[in-house]
PDB file of C-alpha atoms and ligand atoms in Angstrom:
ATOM      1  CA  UNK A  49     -38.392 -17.820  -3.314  1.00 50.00           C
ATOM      2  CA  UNK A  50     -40.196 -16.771   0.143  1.00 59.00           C
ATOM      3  CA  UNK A  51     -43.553 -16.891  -1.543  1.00 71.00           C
ATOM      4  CA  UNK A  52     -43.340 -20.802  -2.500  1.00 69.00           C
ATOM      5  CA  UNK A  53     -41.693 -21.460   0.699  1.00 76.00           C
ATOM      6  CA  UNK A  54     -44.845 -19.702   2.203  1.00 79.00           C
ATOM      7  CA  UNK A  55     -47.028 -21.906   0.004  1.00 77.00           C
ATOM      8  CA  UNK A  56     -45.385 -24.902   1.195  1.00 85.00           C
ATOM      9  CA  UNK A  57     -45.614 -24.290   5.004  1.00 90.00           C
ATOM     10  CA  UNK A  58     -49.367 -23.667   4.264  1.00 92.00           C
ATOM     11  CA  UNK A  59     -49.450 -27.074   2.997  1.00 94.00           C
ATOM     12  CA  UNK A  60     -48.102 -28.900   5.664  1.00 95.00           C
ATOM     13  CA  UNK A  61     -49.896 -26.920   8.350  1.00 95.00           C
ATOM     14  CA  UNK A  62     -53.246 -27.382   7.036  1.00 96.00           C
ATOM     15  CA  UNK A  63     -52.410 -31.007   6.203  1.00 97.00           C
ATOM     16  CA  UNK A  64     -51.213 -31.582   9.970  1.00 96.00           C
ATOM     17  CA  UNK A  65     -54.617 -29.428  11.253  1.00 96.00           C
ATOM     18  CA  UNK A  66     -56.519 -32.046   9.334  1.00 97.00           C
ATOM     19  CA  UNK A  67     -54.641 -35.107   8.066  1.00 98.00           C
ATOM     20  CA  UNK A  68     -56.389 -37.448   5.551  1.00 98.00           C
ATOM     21  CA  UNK A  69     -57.428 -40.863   5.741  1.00 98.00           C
ATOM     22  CA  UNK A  70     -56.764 -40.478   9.531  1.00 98.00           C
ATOM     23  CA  UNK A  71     -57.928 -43.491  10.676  1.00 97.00           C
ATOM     24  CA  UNK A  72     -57.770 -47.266  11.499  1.00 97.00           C
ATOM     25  CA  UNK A  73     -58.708 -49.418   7.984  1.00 96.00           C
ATOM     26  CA  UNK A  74     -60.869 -52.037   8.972  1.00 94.00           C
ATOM     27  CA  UNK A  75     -60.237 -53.905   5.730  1.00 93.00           C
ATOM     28  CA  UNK A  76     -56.605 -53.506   5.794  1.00 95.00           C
ATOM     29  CA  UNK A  77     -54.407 -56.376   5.178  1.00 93.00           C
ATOM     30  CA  UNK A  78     -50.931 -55.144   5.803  1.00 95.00           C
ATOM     31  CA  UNK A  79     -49.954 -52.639   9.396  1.00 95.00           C
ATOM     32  CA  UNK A  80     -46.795 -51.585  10.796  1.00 96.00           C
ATOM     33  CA  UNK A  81     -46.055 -49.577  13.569  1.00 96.00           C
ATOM     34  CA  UNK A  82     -43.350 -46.408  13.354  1.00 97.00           C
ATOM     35  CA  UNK A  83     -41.340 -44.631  15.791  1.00 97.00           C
ATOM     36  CA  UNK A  84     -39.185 -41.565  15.474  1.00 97.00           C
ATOM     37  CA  UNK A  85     -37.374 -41.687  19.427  1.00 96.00           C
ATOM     38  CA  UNK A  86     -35.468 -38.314  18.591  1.00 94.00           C
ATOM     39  CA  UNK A  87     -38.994 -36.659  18.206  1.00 95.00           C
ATOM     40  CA  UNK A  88     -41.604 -38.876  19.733  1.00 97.00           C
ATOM     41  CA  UNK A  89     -43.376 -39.107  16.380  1.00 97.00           C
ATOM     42  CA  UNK A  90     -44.948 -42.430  16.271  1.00 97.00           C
ATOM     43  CA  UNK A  91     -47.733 -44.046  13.723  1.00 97.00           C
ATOM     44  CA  UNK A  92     -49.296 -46.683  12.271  1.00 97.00           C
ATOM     45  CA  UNK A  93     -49.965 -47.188   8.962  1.00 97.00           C
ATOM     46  CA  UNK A  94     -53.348 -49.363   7.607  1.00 97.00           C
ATOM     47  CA  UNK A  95     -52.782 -50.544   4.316  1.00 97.00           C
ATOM     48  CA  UNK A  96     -55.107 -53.115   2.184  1.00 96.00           C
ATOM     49  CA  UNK A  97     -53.430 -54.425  -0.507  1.00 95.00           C
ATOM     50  CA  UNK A  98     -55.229 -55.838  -3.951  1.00 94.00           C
ATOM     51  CA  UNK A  99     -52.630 -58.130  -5.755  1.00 92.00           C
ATOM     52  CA  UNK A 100     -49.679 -55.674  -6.047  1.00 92.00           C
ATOM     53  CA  UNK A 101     -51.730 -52.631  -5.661  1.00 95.00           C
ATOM     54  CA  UNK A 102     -52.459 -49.948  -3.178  1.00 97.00           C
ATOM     55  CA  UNK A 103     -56.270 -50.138  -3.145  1.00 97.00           C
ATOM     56  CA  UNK A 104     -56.588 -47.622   0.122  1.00 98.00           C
ATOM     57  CA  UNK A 105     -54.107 -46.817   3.239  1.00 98.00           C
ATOM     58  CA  UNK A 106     -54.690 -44.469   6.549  1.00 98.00           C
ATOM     59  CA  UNK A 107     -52.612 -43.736   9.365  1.00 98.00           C
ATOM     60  CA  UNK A 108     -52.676 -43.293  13.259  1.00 98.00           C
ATOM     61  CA  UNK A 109     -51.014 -41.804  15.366  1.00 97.00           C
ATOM     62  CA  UNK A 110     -49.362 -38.860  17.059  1.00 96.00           C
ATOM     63  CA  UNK A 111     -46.503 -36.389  16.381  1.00 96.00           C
ATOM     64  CA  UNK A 112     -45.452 -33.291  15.374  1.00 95.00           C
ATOM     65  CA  UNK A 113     -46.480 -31.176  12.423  1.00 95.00           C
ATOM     66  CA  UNK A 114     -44.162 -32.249   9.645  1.00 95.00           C
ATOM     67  CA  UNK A 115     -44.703 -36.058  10.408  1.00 97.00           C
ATOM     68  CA  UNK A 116     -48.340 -35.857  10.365  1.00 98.00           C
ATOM     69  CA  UNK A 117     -48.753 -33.578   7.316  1.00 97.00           C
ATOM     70  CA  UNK A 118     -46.226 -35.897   5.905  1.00 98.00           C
ATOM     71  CA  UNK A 119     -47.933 -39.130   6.608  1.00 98.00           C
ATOM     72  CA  UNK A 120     -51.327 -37.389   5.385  1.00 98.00           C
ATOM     73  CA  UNK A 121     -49.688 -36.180   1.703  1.00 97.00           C
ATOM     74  CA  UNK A 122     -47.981 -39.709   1.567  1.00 98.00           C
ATOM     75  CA  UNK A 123     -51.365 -41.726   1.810  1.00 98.00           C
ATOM     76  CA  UNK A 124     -53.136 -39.010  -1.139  1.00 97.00           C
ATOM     77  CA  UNK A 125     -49.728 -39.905  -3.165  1.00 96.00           C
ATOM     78  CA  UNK A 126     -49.640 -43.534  -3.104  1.00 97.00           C
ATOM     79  CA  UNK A 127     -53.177 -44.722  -2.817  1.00 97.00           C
ATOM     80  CA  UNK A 128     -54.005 -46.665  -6.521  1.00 96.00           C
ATOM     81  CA  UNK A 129     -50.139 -47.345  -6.731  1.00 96.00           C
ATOM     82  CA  UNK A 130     -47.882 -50.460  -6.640  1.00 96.00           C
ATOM     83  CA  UNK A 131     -45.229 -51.354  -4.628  1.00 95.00           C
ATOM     84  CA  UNK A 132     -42.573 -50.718  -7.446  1.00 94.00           C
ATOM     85  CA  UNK A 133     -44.292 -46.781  -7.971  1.00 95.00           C
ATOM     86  CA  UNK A 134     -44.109 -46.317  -3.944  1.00 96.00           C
ATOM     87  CA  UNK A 135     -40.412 -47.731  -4.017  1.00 95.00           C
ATOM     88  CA  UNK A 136     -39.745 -44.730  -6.638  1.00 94.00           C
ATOM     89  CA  UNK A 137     -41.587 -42.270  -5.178  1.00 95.00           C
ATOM     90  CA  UNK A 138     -39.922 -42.938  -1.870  1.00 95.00           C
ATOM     91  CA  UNK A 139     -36.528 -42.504  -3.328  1.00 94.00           C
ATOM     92  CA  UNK A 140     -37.560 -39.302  -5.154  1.00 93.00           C
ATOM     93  CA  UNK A 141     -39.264 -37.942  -1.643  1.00 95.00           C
ATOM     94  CA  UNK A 142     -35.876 -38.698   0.276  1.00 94.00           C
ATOM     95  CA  UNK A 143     -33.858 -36.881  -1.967  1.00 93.00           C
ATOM     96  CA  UNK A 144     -36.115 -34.291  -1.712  1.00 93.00           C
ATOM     97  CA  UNK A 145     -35.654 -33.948   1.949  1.00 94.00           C
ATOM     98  CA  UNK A 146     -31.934 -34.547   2.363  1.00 94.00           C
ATOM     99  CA  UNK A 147     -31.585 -31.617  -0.454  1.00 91.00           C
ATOM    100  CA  UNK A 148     -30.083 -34.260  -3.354  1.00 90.00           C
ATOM    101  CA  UNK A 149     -32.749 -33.251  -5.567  1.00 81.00           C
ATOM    102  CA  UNK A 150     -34.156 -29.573  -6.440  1.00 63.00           C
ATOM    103  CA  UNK A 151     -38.167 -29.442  -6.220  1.00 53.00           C
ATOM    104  CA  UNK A 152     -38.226 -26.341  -9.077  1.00 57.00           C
ATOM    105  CA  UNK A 153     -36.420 -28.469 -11.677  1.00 53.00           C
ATOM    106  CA  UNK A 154     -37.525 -31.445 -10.059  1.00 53.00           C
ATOM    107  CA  UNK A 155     -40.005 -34.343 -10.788  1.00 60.00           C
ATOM    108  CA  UNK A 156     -43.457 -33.511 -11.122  1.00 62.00           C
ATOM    109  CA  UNK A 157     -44.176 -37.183  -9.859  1.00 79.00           C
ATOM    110  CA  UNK A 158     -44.161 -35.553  -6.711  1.00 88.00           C
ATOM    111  CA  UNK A 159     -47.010 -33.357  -6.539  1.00 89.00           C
ATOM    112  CA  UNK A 160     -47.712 -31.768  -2.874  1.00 91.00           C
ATOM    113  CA  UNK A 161     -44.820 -33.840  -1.526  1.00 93.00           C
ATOM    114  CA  UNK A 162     -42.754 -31.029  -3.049  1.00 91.00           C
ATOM    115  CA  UNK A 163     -43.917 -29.134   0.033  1.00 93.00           C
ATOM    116  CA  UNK A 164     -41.268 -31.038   2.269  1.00 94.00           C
ATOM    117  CA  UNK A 165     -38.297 -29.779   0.273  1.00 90.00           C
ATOM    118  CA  UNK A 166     -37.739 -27.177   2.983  1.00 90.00           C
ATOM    119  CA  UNK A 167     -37.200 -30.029   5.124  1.00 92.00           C
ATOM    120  CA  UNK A 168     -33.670 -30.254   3.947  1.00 90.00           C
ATOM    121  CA  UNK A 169     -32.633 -27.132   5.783  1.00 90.00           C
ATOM    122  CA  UNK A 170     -32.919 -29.149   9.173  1.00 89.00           C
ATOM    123  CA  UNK A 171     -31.502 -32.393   8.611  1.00 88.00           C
ATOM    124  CA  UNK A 172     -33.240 -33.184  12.323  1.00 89.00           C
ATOM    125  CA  UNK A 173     -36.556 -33.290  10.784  1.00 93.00           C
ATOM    126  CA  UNK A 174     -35.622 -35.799   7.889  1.00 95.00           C
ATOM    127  CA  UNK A 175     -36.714 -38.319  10.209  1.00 96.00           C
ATOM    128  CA  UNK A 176     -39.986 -36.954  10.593  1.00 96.00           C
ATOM    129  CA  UNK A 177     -40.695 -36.671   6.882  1.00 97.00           C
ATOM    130  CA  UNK A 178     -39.492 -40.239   6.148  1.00 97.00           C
ATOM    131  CA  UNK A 179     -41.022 -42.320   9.131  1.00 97.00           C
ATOM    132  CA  UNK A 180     -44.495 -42.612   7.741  1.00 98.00           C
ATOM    133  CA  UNK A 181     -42.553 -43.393   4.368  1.00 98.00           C
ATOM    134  CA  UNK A 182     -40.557 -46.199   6.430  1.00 96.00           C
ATOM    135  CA  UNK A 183     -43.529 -47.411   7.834  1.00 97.00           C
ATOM    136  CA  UNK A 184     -45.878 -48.196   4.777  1.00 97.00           C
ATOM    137  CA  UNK A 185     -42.386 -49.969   3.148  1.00 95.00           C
ATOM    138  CA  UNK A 186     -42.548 -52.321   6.807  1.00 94.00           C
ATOM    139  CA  UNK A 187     -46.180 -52.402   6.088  1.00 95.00           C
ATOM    140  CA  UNK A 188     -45.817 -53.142   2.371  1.00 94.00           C
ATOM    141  CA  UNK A 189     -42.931 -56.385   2.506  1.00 91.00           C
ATOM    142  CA  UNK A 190     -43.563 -57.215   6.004  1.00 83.00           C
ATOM    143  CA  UNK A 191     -39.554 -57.164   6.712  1.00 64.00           C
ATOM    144  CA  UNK A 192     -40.360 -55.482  10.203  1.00 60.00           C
ATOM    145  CA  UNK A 193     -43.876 -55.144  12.279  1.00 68.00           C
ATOM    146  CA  UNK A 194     -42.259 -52.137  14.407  1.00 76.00           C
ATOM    147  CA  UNK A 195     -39.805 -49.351  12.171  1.00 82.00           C
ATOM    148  CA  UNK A 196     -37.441 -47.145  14.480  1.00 83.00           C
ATOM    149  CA  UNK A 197     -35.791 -44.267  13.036  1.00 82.00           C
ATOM    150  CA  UNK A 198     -32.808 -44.816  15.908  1.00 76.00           C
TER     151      UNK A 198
HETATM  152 ZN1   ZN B 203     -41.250 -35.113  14.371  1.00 84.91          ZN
END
């Protein structure tokens, strides 16, 4: 379907021309750093938690395209969510992008995120889709400050 796939690269370019909530939070409560050494993608993500709840999230940082569109489509999806919803969505996003899961048949949970399902074509830029993913999880439970792909 070359006019979806068309659709979908519009997406991501115009999300990494102008990525939302690119910025530093100053109320945030929870950070982690991200780095993607095969690429040279690296982040932060901002997040400020209320109780179990996503109440807002940004990122920082430089990359390429796919990671930055990616980390600007993740912080629309998950901001008003909880931890358990990002878990799920997370799962459903990396099956997306390692081509375990079809986007046409597939869960409408995912929304825009369905752009990335080209992604799966070159398994080299899985890591770019999924490090701003990795990062708000290190962000979220605090397990590590500093996320590496490698
Ligand atoms: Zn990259």
């Amino acid at each position: 379907m070359p006019e979806l796939r068309d659709l979908y690269q519009e997406v991501i370019l115009e999300h990494s021309k102008a990525p939302r909530n690119f910025r530093v939070l100053k109320d945030a409560n929870h950070h982690a750093e991200g780095f993607n050494p095969l690429c040279g993608d690296r982040l932060t993500v901002y997040v400020e938690m209320d109780g179990d709840g996503i109440r807002d999230i940004s990122f920082q940082g430089s990359g390429c395209a796919i990671s930055k569109a990616s980390a600007s489509i993740m912080t629309q999806s998950v901001k008003g969510r909880s931890k358990q919803e990002v878990d799920a969505l997370f799962d459903n996003f990396r099956r997306l992008v390692t081509g375990q899961l079809n986007s046409q048949g597939g869960s409408p949970e995912l929304g825009k995120l369905a752009a990335f399902s080209g992604v799966s074509e070159y398994p080299v830029r899985v890591k770019c889709a999924t490090l701003p993913w990795h990062t708000l999880r290190a962000a979220l439970y605090g397990e590590h400050e500093t996320v590496s792909t490698e």
